[in-house]
Amino acid sequence: MSSSVSIMEGEHIRKISDWALLKRLFTYLGRHKRLFMGALSLYPLNALAVILPPFCIQKILDEVIPQKDTSMLKVWGGLYLTALVVEYFSGFFSQFAMSVLGQRGMRDLRSDLFRHVLHLPSSYHDRNTSGRTLTRLTNDVENLGDVFATGAVTVIGDIITLCSVVGMMLWLDVRLTLFSFLVVPPLILLAWIFQRFARQAFREIRVYLSRINAFLVEHITGMNVVQVFGQEKRSADEFTGLNNDYRQVTRKAILFDALLYALVEAIGIMAIAALIWYGAADLSQGLVGAGTFVAFMAYIRRFFVPVRDLSQKFAILQSAFSAAERCFELLDEAVTIKSKPEAESLEHFSEKIEVKNISFAYREVEGQPDWILKDLNLELKPGEKIALVGTTGSGKTTLLKLLNRFYDVQEGAIELDGRDIKDVDLQSLRKLFAVVLQDVYLFSGTVRQNLRFGDNIAHSSIERAAKAVQVDDLIARLPQGYDTPVQHLGTNFSAGERQLLAFARALSIDPEILLLDEATSSIDSETESRIQKALEVLLKGRSAIIVAHRLSTIKMVDRIFVLQAGQVVESGTHQELLEMNGVYRRLAKLQLGE
Ligand SMILES: Nc1ncnc2c1ncn2[C@@H]1O[C@H](COP(=O)(O)OP(=O)(O)O)[C@@H](O)[C@H]1O
Ligand SMILES: [Mg+2]
């Protein structure tokens, strides 16, 4: 099943060694050093409290009672009681501190992950479903947090306790100790076997969970399509399939977990049985005192309790490690599109944008780039407006995405005022542009929040922008005006209205260059004329590159570039191109109805 998982999901987790993982995890805890140290310092105290009670019993049985020394009885009895109290309190506080620490660590990790995701290039998001990224940010981090919530992180404490118990037993009676620990080698073997299988099982769990999330995100977002095509049953069946797969891999992990728990318990009982059998003989011959014998039994129990706990924590740790691998893998995902260290910022666009012989491919097919744009050239001077036209899939949207570096070109260069945009500070580059894409994305929140998406924008400039593109009367008609909530994906607005809102959003940041991908969806003639007027306002005194689908837009621009299969095949004004009697004329006939 595991191989099919990696093929189907394309999810290939690089295996990081446990030590490397631990070291990185500890950097998250290290940020809260005092709390961490505080929790740690309680462990030796706790261990001491654990080993004291059996020792008190041994003293009482072997010394106090035979000597009938009541004053010593009070001492050992009091010590016993104190040890119990200390054990509970130190246990409580160390667990509490660790949980708080864990939650803080997880909060930091979650923030780091999201900050990282914010900077990841489009190519990452092309490769990974949002469901998968979402799983890493939520379930995987949560799973890692379980280590703290369940106290699995206290393995260090358990180990300290174990060592103290063993030390105490050796001090009491070396022979008996060695005899009782004949069972330890099989225990180690068991743990080793378990570790190998369990990790794989937990990895599969993470992969299947992320598939479920991806499926849910897509289906909830695309619910309309599912319902329109009457595919509720098929989607439900598909989900049941995923759900069953998930349950199956989970069962495997649970089985490992339960098996280990049971086996450790059995081994512990065997150790006690062996001790009784062997120790009773010594006891009857008076080789050991009754107190030592009883203390031994208590120590063995105290030895196997943390061992049994350890085995459970081990499972949680394995699961957490598999989650950590995924979180760190996301953190290690390269931010390929970023400012170079020596990048200068560009405040204005004053000379020209030059697209020089660029070639671009989204991906490789059989080792060869699958060129979407090939040897493309284009020029734009300040104040100029140009249109891109061409059949669907000719690369128009792609070109817009290259201009503000959603992707980097493989060959050639895009130069802004003579400087390669790869050498310009990314923030400043993107500030020069306002991008209005075909499908306008609105966030949940109010209309106002959606309009003021740029930095430091005063409310007055938002209203001015809304007025300029004549969307203000539309907003005024909304039940709560600017404070009207936007529904999920902006469904309470029509496509035309969303486009107008996007214009207002673009205008409010007052960009020097507008990149516009005109919506192709049919819009009624009234909205169409509104959009046209809004566009005129938006374009005034600005440079623009517009992927145009409307004749009215095309007539506004200075030049038109006709794209075909990723190359500019014709360029000129509308009239010039019509006279050429070539690709444009054909397109104009089909698309624009000329
Ligand atoms: N993110 C992407 N990953 C891979 N291929 C893509 C991606 N986006 C677009 N393409 C491909 O690039 C080609 C050009 O797409 P696009 O620039 O959107 O065309 P246009 O806007 O001219 O219709 C299409 O064949 C499309 O399949
Ligand atoms: Mg397009």
XYZ file of C-alpha atoms and ligand atoms in Angstrom:
622
model
C 0.000 0.000 0.000
C 2.836 2.342 0.830
C 4.271 2.391 -2.663
C 0.899 3.163 -4.173
C 0.589 6.019 -1.712
C 3.734 7.743 -2.834
C 2.880 7.305 -6.480
C -0.702 8.441 -6.163
C -0.010 11.442 -4.078
C 3.368 12.284 -5.493
C 4.222 12.682 -1.863
C 7.792 11.791 -1.347
C 9.006 12.453 2.133
C 12.719 12.766 2.437
C 13.764 10.616 5.352
C 15.553 12.662 7.932
C 17.426 10.926 10.726
C 15.784 10.965 14.133
C 18.668 12.885 15.575
C 18.440 15.596 12.989
C 14.699 15.786 13.637
C 15.189 15.963 17.371
C 17.780 18.682 17.049
C 15.425 20.787 14.984
C 12.546 20.162 17.333
C 14.666 21.221 20.247
C 15.407 24.540 18.581
C 11.694 25.229 18.956
C 11.790 24.355 22.629
C 15.043 26.223 23.072
C 13.223 29.470 22.364
C 11.581 29.068 25.753
C 14.695 28.080 27.647
C 13.597 28.958 31.151
C 10.409 26.963 30.995
C 12.239 24.056 29.444
C 14.976 24.073 32.057
C 12.382 24.403 34.796
C 10.537 21.339 33.570
C 13.759 19.410 33.139
C 15.017 20.213 36.623
C 11.952 18.554 38.126
C 12.845 15.169 36.654
C 15.673 14.220 39.039
C 13.466 15.238 41.940
C 10.693 13.079 40.552
C 13.063 10.155 40.084
C 14.221 10.464 43.663
C 10.630 10.434 44.852
C 9.962 7.313 42.811
C 12.834 5.273 44.232
C 12.396 6.264 47.859
C 9.181 4.420 48.914
C 10.374 0.834 48.268
C 13.599 1.711 50.042
C 11.596 2.898 53.068
C 9.690 -0.371 53.069
C 12.899 -2.310 52.944
C 14.231 -0.378 55.921
C 11.016 -0.826 57.878
C 10.779 -4.563 57.214
C 14.464 -5.428 57.586
C 15.534 -3.023 60.334
C 12.753 -1.181 62.110
C 10.445 -4.123 62.765
C 13.104 -6.646 63.867
C 14.621 -3.990 66.171
C 11.178 -2.710 67.284
C 12.486 0.833 66.848
C 9.343 3.035 66.761
C 11.256 6.301 66.500
C 12.815 5.107 63.222
C 9.396 3.953 62.081
C 8.264 7.584 62.188
C 11.299 8.668 60.155
C 10.889 6.057 57.411
C 7.115 6.356 57.414
C 7.366 10.131 57.158
C 9.888 9.856 54.363
C 7.596 7.472 52.533
C 4.729 9.929 52.747
C 6.882 12.878 51.716
C 8.176 10.955 48.721
C 4.623 10.272 47.575
C 3.668 13.931 47.857
C 6.823 15.040 46.033
C 6.228 12.453 43.320
C 2.740 13.727 42.612
C 3.608 17.390 42.713
C 6.772 17.169 40.660
C 4.927 14.940 38.206
C 2.131 17.451 37.901
C 4.333 20.485 37.479
C 6.755 18.921 35.018
C 3.872 17.654 32.899
C 2.174 21.017 33.042
C 5.324 22.919 32.125
C 6.029 20.547 29.270
C 2.503 20.927 27.896
C 2.746 24.700 27.994
C 6.143 24.475 26.376
C 4.772 22.169 23.714
C 1.907 24.493 22.906
C 4.300 27.412 22.576
C 6.607 25.388 20.368
C 3.698 24.363 18.165
C 2.471 27.932 17.899
C 5.931 29.012 16.740
C 6.167 26.173 14.279
C 2.717 26.890 12.859
C 3.605 30.565 12.400
C 6.909 29.696 10.788
C 5.178 27.303 8.439
C 2.568 29.806 7.369
C 5.131 32.563 6.942
C 7.100 30.192 4.785
C 4.082 29.200 2.734
C 3.365 32.892 2.111
C 6.699 33.186 0.360
C 6.576 29.978 -1.612
C 6.440 30.487 -5.358
C 3.445 29.605 -7.520
C 5.303 26.552 -8.759
C 5.056 25.056 -5.273
C 1.310 25.592 -5.195
C 1.000 24.106 -8.675
C 2.609 20.932 -7.405
C 0.802 20.686 -4.093
C -2.910 20.683 -3.431
C -4.099 23.192 -0.883
C -5.409 20.263 1.139
C -1.931 18.878 1.482
C -0.431 22.158 2.614
C -3.368 22.618 4.947
C -2.756 19.217 6.540
C 0.826 20.120 7.310
C -0.190 23.351 8.942
C -2.948 21.827 11.018
C -3.038 18.068 11.588
C 0.678 17.504 11.302
C 1.556 20.268 13.724
C -1.205 19.047 16.013
C 0.191 15.549 15.870
C 3.580 16.863 16.800
C 1.942 18.709 19.676
C 0.574 15.408 20.974
C 4.090 14.586 22.061
C 3.729 17.267 24.683
C 0.068 16.923 25.485
C 0.404 13.205 26.191
C 3.619 13.655 28.089
C 5.578 11.667 25.552
C 8.225 14.325 25.778
C 8.799 13.169 29.358
C 10.707 10.179 28.022
C 13.768 11.969 29.349
C 12.156 11.868 32.790
C 11.270 8.208 32.341
C 14.822 7.392 31.425
C 16.134 9.219 34.481
C 13.645 7.295 36.638
C 14.618 3.999 35.027
C 18.300 4.611 35.634
C 17.660 5.529 39.242
C 15.542 2.422 39.793
C 18.183 0.190 38.247
C 20.890 1.888 40.288
C 18.899 1.306 43.450
C 18.298 -2.339 42.630
C 21.977 -2.923 41.920
C 22.843 -1.318 45.210
C 20.409 -3.558 47.073
C 21.375 -6.838 45.440
C 23.455 -7.256 42.280
C 22.609 -10.912 41.708
C 18.870 -10.468 41.946
C 19.042 -7.444 39.688
C 20.934 -9.233 36.950
C 18.541 -12.136 37.211
C 15.480 -9.913 36.908
C 16.912 -8.211 33.886
C 17.381 -11.300 31.799
C 14.228 -10.090 30.096
C 15.719 -6.793 28.964
C 17.412 -7.986 25.734
C 14.154 -9.271 24.224
C 12.625 -5.948 25.199
C 15.226 -4.033 23.227
C 14.790 -6.314 20.244
C 11.069 -5.741 20.387
C 11.437 -2.000 20.487
C 13.761 -2.078 17.522
C 11.377 -4.166 15.424
C 8.486 -2.005 16.448
C 10.263 1.177 15.525
C 10.836 -0.006 11.967
C 7.253 -0.974 11.266
C 5.493 1.672 13.248
C 7.191 4.605 11.571
C 6.146 3.380 8.155
C 2.605 2.882 9.375
C 2.503 6.387 10.815
C 3.889 7.849 7.613
C 1.076 6.224 5.710
C -1.438 7.628 8.148
C -0.184 11.153 7.500
C -0.341 10.669 3.743
C -3.883 9.318 3.825
C -5.039 12.057 6.152
C -3.654 14.648 3.809
C -5.503 12.977 0.935
C -8.745 13.179 2.862
C -8.179 16.854 3.549
C -7.292 17.581 -0.057
C -10.444 15.793 -1.187
C -12.583 17.708 1.272
C -11.154 21.112 0.398
C -11.718 20.518 -3.295
C -15.202 19.128 -2.935
C -16.452 21.719 -0.525
C -15.095 24.494 -2.741
C -16.482 22.852 -5.859
C -19.761 21.705 -4.341
C -21.767 23.448 -7.072
C -20.141 21.378 -9.770
C -20.760 18.185 -7.829
C -24.417 19.025 -7.371
C -25.016 20.328 -10.875
C -23.717 17.087 -12.319
C -25.622 15.033 -9.768
C -22.415 13.449 -8.550
C -23.241 13.404 -4.848
C -23.280 9.635 -4.698
C -20.062 9.192 -6.586
C -18.315 11.768 -4.434
C -19.663 10.107 -1.320
C -18.415 6.726 -2.525
C -15.033 8.152 -3.361
C -14.843 9.687 0.064
C -15.859 6.428 1.705
C -13.018 4.794 -0.165
C -10.513 7.313 1.133
C -11.990 7.082 4.581
C -11.674 3.296 4.568
C -8.087 3.453 3.378
C -7.333 5.814 6.214
C -8.999 3.555 8.749
C -7.039 0.618 7.423
C -3.644 2.239 7.811
C -4.669 3.516 11.211
C -5.607 0.018 12.267
C -2.162 -1.207 11.397
C -0.598 1.414 13.633
C -2.999 0.672 16.467
C -2.192 -3.016 16.182
C 1.529 -2.336 16.524
C 0.872 -0.096 19.456
C -1.357 -2.556 21.295
C 0.991 -5.449 20.587
C 3.934 -3.629 22.025
C 2.003 -2.595 25.106
C 0.816 -6.150 25.742
C 4.236 -7.675 25.151
C 5.988 -5.270 27.468
C 3.377 -5.971 30.127
C 3.864 -9.714 29.678
C 7.615 -9.417 29.883
C 7.274 -7.401 33.083
C 5.127 -10.087 34.660
C 7.614 -12.720 33.577
C 10.357 -10.788 35.313
C 8.351 -10.736 38.532
C 7.588 -14.456 38.207
C 11.266 -15.183 37.701
C 12.114 -13.121 40.725
C 9.609 -14.889 42.932
C 10.830 -18.272 41.793
C 14.484 -17.479 42.234
C 14.241 -14.989 45.084
C 11.959 -17.159 47.243
C 14.697 -19.759 47.437
C 17.184 -17.149 48.640
C 14.608 -15.816 51.046
C 13.950 -19.191 52.620
C 17.690 -19.702 53.039
C 17.988 -16.277 54.611
C 20.332 -15.036 51.864
C 18.181 -11.946 51.408
C 15.994 -10.127 53.865
C 12.219 -10.064 53.447
C 12.419 -6.265 53.130
C 14.908 -6.441 50.276
C 12.715 -8.983 48.557
C 9.567 -6.848 48.853
C 11.477 -3.738 47.820
C 12.713 -5.614 44.805
C 9.217 -6.539 43.754
C 8.233 -2.910 44.094
C 11.236 -1.784 42.067
C 10.515 -4.207 39.286
C 7.000 -2.886 39.074
C 8.348 0.634 39.108
C 10.776 -0.352 36.419
C 8.171 -1.770 34.105
C 5.649 1.007 34.497
C 7.902 3.567 32.790
C 9.027 0.912 30.311
C 5.420 0.244 29.411
C 4.736 3.960 29.262
C 7.839 4.378 27.188
C 6.537 1.871 24.700
C 3.382 3.914 24.349
C 5.246 7.158 24.207
C 7.465 5.538 21.675
C 4.452 5.073 19.436
C 3.470 8.682 19.916
C 7.024 9.744 19.223
C 7.124 7.689 16.049
C 3.916 9.280 14.929
C 5.194 12.707 15.853
C 8.439 12.133 14.005
C 6.538 11.260 10.873
C 4.577 14.491 11.309
C 7.759 16.442 12.000
C 9.304 15.124 8.802
C 6.408 16.593 6.898
C 6.498 19.943 8.681
C 10.224 20.322 8.184
C 9.960 19.235 4.597
C 7.555 22.094 4.006
C 9.887 24.471 5.841
C 12.747 23.271 3.645
C 10.785 23.859 0.468
C 12.958 26.357 -1.369
C 11.752 29.912 -1.808
C 12.989 30.070 -5.373
C 11.541 33.466 -6.113
C 12.974 36.072 -3.799
C 15.077 39.213 -3.788
C 18.765 38.711 -4.211
C 20.760 39.992 -1.225
C 22.153 42.922 -3.204
C 18.847 43.659 -4.932
C 18.006 47.341 -5.268
C 14.491 48.559 -4.965
C 12.858 50.294 -7.880
C 10.553 53.137 -6.952
C 9.433 54.199 -10.425
C 9.066 52.970 -13.902
C 10.525 55.667 -16.127
C 11.993 54.274 -19.341
C 10.641 50.976 -20.573
C 9.756 47.404 -19.886
C 11.493 45.119 -22.292
C 10.631 41.496 -22.653
C 13.728 40.145 -24.350
C 13.661 36.809 -26.092
C 12.068 35.018 -23.207
C 11.259 31.346 -23.138
C 9.255 29.852 -20.349
C 8.020 26.397 -19.380
C 5.943 25.425 -16.362
C 7.380 21.948 -16.348
C 9.548 19.453 -18.112
C 8.264 16.570 -20.169
C 10.720 13.718 -20.502
C 13.600 15.961 -19.497
C 12.744 18.625 -22.065
C 11.116 21.918 -21.086
C 7.514 22.056 -22.230
C 7.744 25.568 -23.684
C 4.682 27.718 -23.177
C 6.379 30.908 -24.355
C 9.237 30.741 -26.853
C 11.585 33.583 -27.859
C 8.989 36.188 -27.058
C 9.714 39.910 -27.411
C 7.674 42.855 -26.228
C 8.145 46.462 -25.234
C 6.165 48.889 -23.121
C 6.925 52.566 -22.498
C 5.515 54.625 -19.641
C 1.953 55.665 -20.301
C 1.525 53.145 -23.086
C -1.255 50.602 -23.112
C -0.893 47.389 -24.980
C -3.237 44.501 -25.519
C -2.462 40.825 -25.810
C -4.818 38.760 -27.877
C -4.682 35.165 -28.951
C -6.493 31.885 -28.706
C -7.000 30.167 -25.375
C -3.802 28.576 -24.187
C -1.539 30.808 -26.260
C 0.219 32.016 -23.111
C -1.324 35.435 -22.429
C -2.024 34.922 -18.740
C 1.364 33.263 -18.374
C 3.082 36.368 -19.710
C 1.297 38.540 -17.125
C 2.426 36.181 -14.382
C 6.024 36.414 -15.510
C 6.047 40.201 -15.387
C 5.677 40.383 -11.628
C 7.620 37.205 -11.051
C 5.042 34.640 -10.098
C 7.464 32.508 -12.062
C 10.938 33.131 -13.447
C 11.743 32.742 -17.113
C 14.187 30.048 -18.115
C 15.718 31.908 -21.054
C 15.993 35.568 -21.999
C 15.114 38.316 -19.572
C 12.452 40.784 -18.628
C 14.033 44.168 -18.068
C 12.556 47.132 -16.290
C 14.390 50.373 -17.029
C 17.313 48.306 -18.228
C 17.477 46.129 -15.137
C 16.660 42.453 -15.091
C 13.625 42.051 -12.834
C 15.420 39.166 -11.149
C 17.869 41.734 -9.758
C 15.201 44.089 -8.489
C 13.882 43.918 -4.952
C 10.801 41.724 -5.232
C 8.572 43.807 -2.964
C 9.331 47.003 -4.842
C 8.829 45.285 -8.188
C 5.406 43.997 -7.232
C 4.458 47.405 -5.848
C 4.782 48.858 -9.325
C 2.082 46.572 -10.628
C -1.536 46.081 -9.870
C -2.800 42.784 -11.153
C -6.417 42.050 -11.884
C -6.769 38.422 -12.838
C -9.611 36.802 -14.697
C -11.222 35.210 -11.715
C -11.282 37.767 -8.975
C -10.558 36.331 -5.579
C -12.339 37.875 -2.632
C -11.477 36.905 0.914
C -14.058 36.419 3.589
C -14.403 39.615 5.568
C -16.131 42.849 4.711
C -16.155 44.688 1.404
C -13.960 47.304 3.022
C -11.388 44.766 4.121
C -11.303 43.362 0.620
C -10.793 46.750 -0.950
C -8.008 47.807 1.355
C -5.738 44.906 0.717
C -2.688 47.069 0.079
C -0.487 48.623 2.763
C -1.501 51.802 4.587
C -4.488 52.738 2.555
C -6.740 55.402 4.009
C -10.442 54.821 3.935
C -10.906 57.986 1.913
C -8.759 56.662 -0.906
C -10.781 53.476 -0.965
C -13.960 55.454 -1.325
C -12.376 57.621 -3.987
C -11.306 54.523 -5.885
C -14.749 52.975 -5.546
C -16.338 56.165 -6.822
C -13.919 56.438 -9.694
C -14.730 52.997 -10.984
C -18.414 53.631 -10.213
C -18.836 50.749 -7.869
C -19.831 53.086 -5.036
C -23.545 53.003 -5.815
C -23.400 49.227 -5.849
C -21.750 49.263 -2.432
C -24.291 51.819 -1.190
C -27.079 49.431 -2.129
C -25.583 46.633 -0.035
C -27.302 46.028 3.317
C -24.369 47.271 5.372
C -22.497 49.271 2.765
C -18.766 48.932 3.068
C -19.201 46.684 6.087
C -21.238 44.072 4.253
C -19.623 40.685 4.695
C -18.300 38.927 1.623
C -19.499 35.345 1.404
C -17.151 32.470 0.770
C -15.392 33.056 -2.583
C -17.434 36.215 -3.072
C -20.548 34.352 -4.162
C -22.815 37.200 -3.099
C -21.459 39.242 -5.999
C -21.850 38.652 -9.693
C -18.787 38.168 -11.873
C -19.118 41.697 -13.220
C -19.445 43.146 -9.738
C -16.424 41.234 -8.565
C -14.454 42.618 -11.492
C -15.501 46.152 -10.579
C -14.497 45.556 -6.972
C -11.151 44.281 -8.190
C -10.726 47.468 -10.225
C -11.383 49.534 -7.125
C -8.910 47.423 -5.183
C -6.299 47.955 -7.898
C -6.973 51.675 -8.138
C -6.741 52.172 -4.384
C -3.065 51.234 -4.428
C -2.481 53.641 -7.316
C -0.066 51.442 -9.281
C 2.147 52.665 -12.087
C 1.464 49.662 -14.258
C -1.745 47.738 -14.576
C -1.780 44.103 -15.588
C -5.283 43.090 -16.455
C -6.663 39.760 -17.551
C -10.127 40.573 -18.829
C -12.875 38.242 -17.740
C -14.159 36.135 -20.585
C -17.429 35.278 -18.915
C -20.405 36.856 -20.569
C -21.491 39.988 -18.815
C -24.695 41.883 -19.492
C -24.348 44.978 -21.618
C -25.017 47.351 -18.719
C -22.226 45.872 -16.580
C -20.088 45.730 -19.676
C -20.396 49.462 -20.203
C -19.747 50.088 -16.507
C -16.632 47.988 -16.695
C -15.585 49.849 -19.794
C -15.961 53.212 -18.067
C -14.216 51.934 -14.972
C -11.375 50.679 -17.098
C -10.979 54.058 -18.732
C -10.591 55.642 -15.304
C -8.218 52.943 -14.212
C -6.047 53.332 -17.295
C -5.786 57.108 -17.203
C -2.156 58.144 -16.907
C -1.029 54.589 -16.374
C 0.877 51.996 -18.331
C -1.000 48.798 -18.904
C -0.807 45.369 -20.378
C -4.244 43.953 -20.945
C -5.268 40.528 -22.056
C -8.223 41.772 -24.056
C -11.350 39.940 -25.056
C -13.518 42.937 -25.878
C -13.431 45.140 -28.906
C -14.098 48.207 -26.782
C -10.947 47.528 -24.775
C -8.890 46.809 -27.836
C -9.835 50.143 -29.360
C -8.466 51.934 -26.299
C -4.935 50.547 -26.489
C -1.947 51.858 -28.396
C -0.753 48.559 -29.772
C -1.887 44.988 -29.977
C 0.299 41.912 -29.807
C -1.108 38.719 -31.228
C 0.134 35.616 -29.493
C 0.127 32.204 -31.016
C 1.732 29.147 -29.474
C 3.793 31.317 -27.153
C 5.124 33.707 -29.757
C 4.178 37.143 -30.986
C 3.069 36.603 -34.537
C 1.645 40.042 -35.350
C 1.635 43.467 -33.764
C 0.173 46.849 -34.540
C -3.003 48.845 -34.043
C -6.416 47.343 -34.514
C -6.735 48.891 -37.938
C -3.258 47.897 -39.085
C -3.783 44.352 -37.979
C -7.126 44.058 -39.705
C -5.525 45.208 -42.907
C -2.812 42.565 -42.547
C -5.448 39.959 -43.189
C -3.713 37.436 -40.955
C -4.226 35.754 -37.584
C -5.705 38.839 -35.972
C -8.316 39.317 -38.630
C -9.436 35.726 -38.206
C -9.493 36.070 -34.412
C -11.371 39.343 -34.589
C -14.007 37.720 -36.745
C -14.445 34.831 -34.330
C -13.969 36.461 -30.957
C -15.011 39.998 -31.409
C -17.653 39.410 -34.019
C -16.147 41.881 -36.484
N 0.328 26.533 -13.548
C 0.473 25.893 -14.709
N 1.147 24.736 -14.773
C 1.303 24.095 -15.952
N 0.821 24.524 -17.108
C 0.138 25.669 -17.118
C -0.076 26.414 -15.910
N -0.789 27.503 -16.218
C -1.019 27.449 -17.550
N -0.467 26.353 -18.092
C -0.467 26.005 -19.508
O 0.134 27.043 -20.217
C -0.543 27.289 -21.431
C -0.867 28.766 -21.541
O -1.772 29.094 -20.528
P -2.289 30.558 -20.321
O -1.120 31.467 -20.252
O -3.216 30.556 -19.195
O -3.081 30.801 -21.675
P -4.069 31.971 -22.047
O -4.158 32.914 -20.917
O -3.473 32.552 -23.271
O -5.362 31.303 -22.355
C -1.767 26.405 -21.436
O -1.522 25.342 -22.332
C -1.865 25.874 -20.044
O -2.262 24.538 -20.066
Mg -5.775 33.330 -19.727
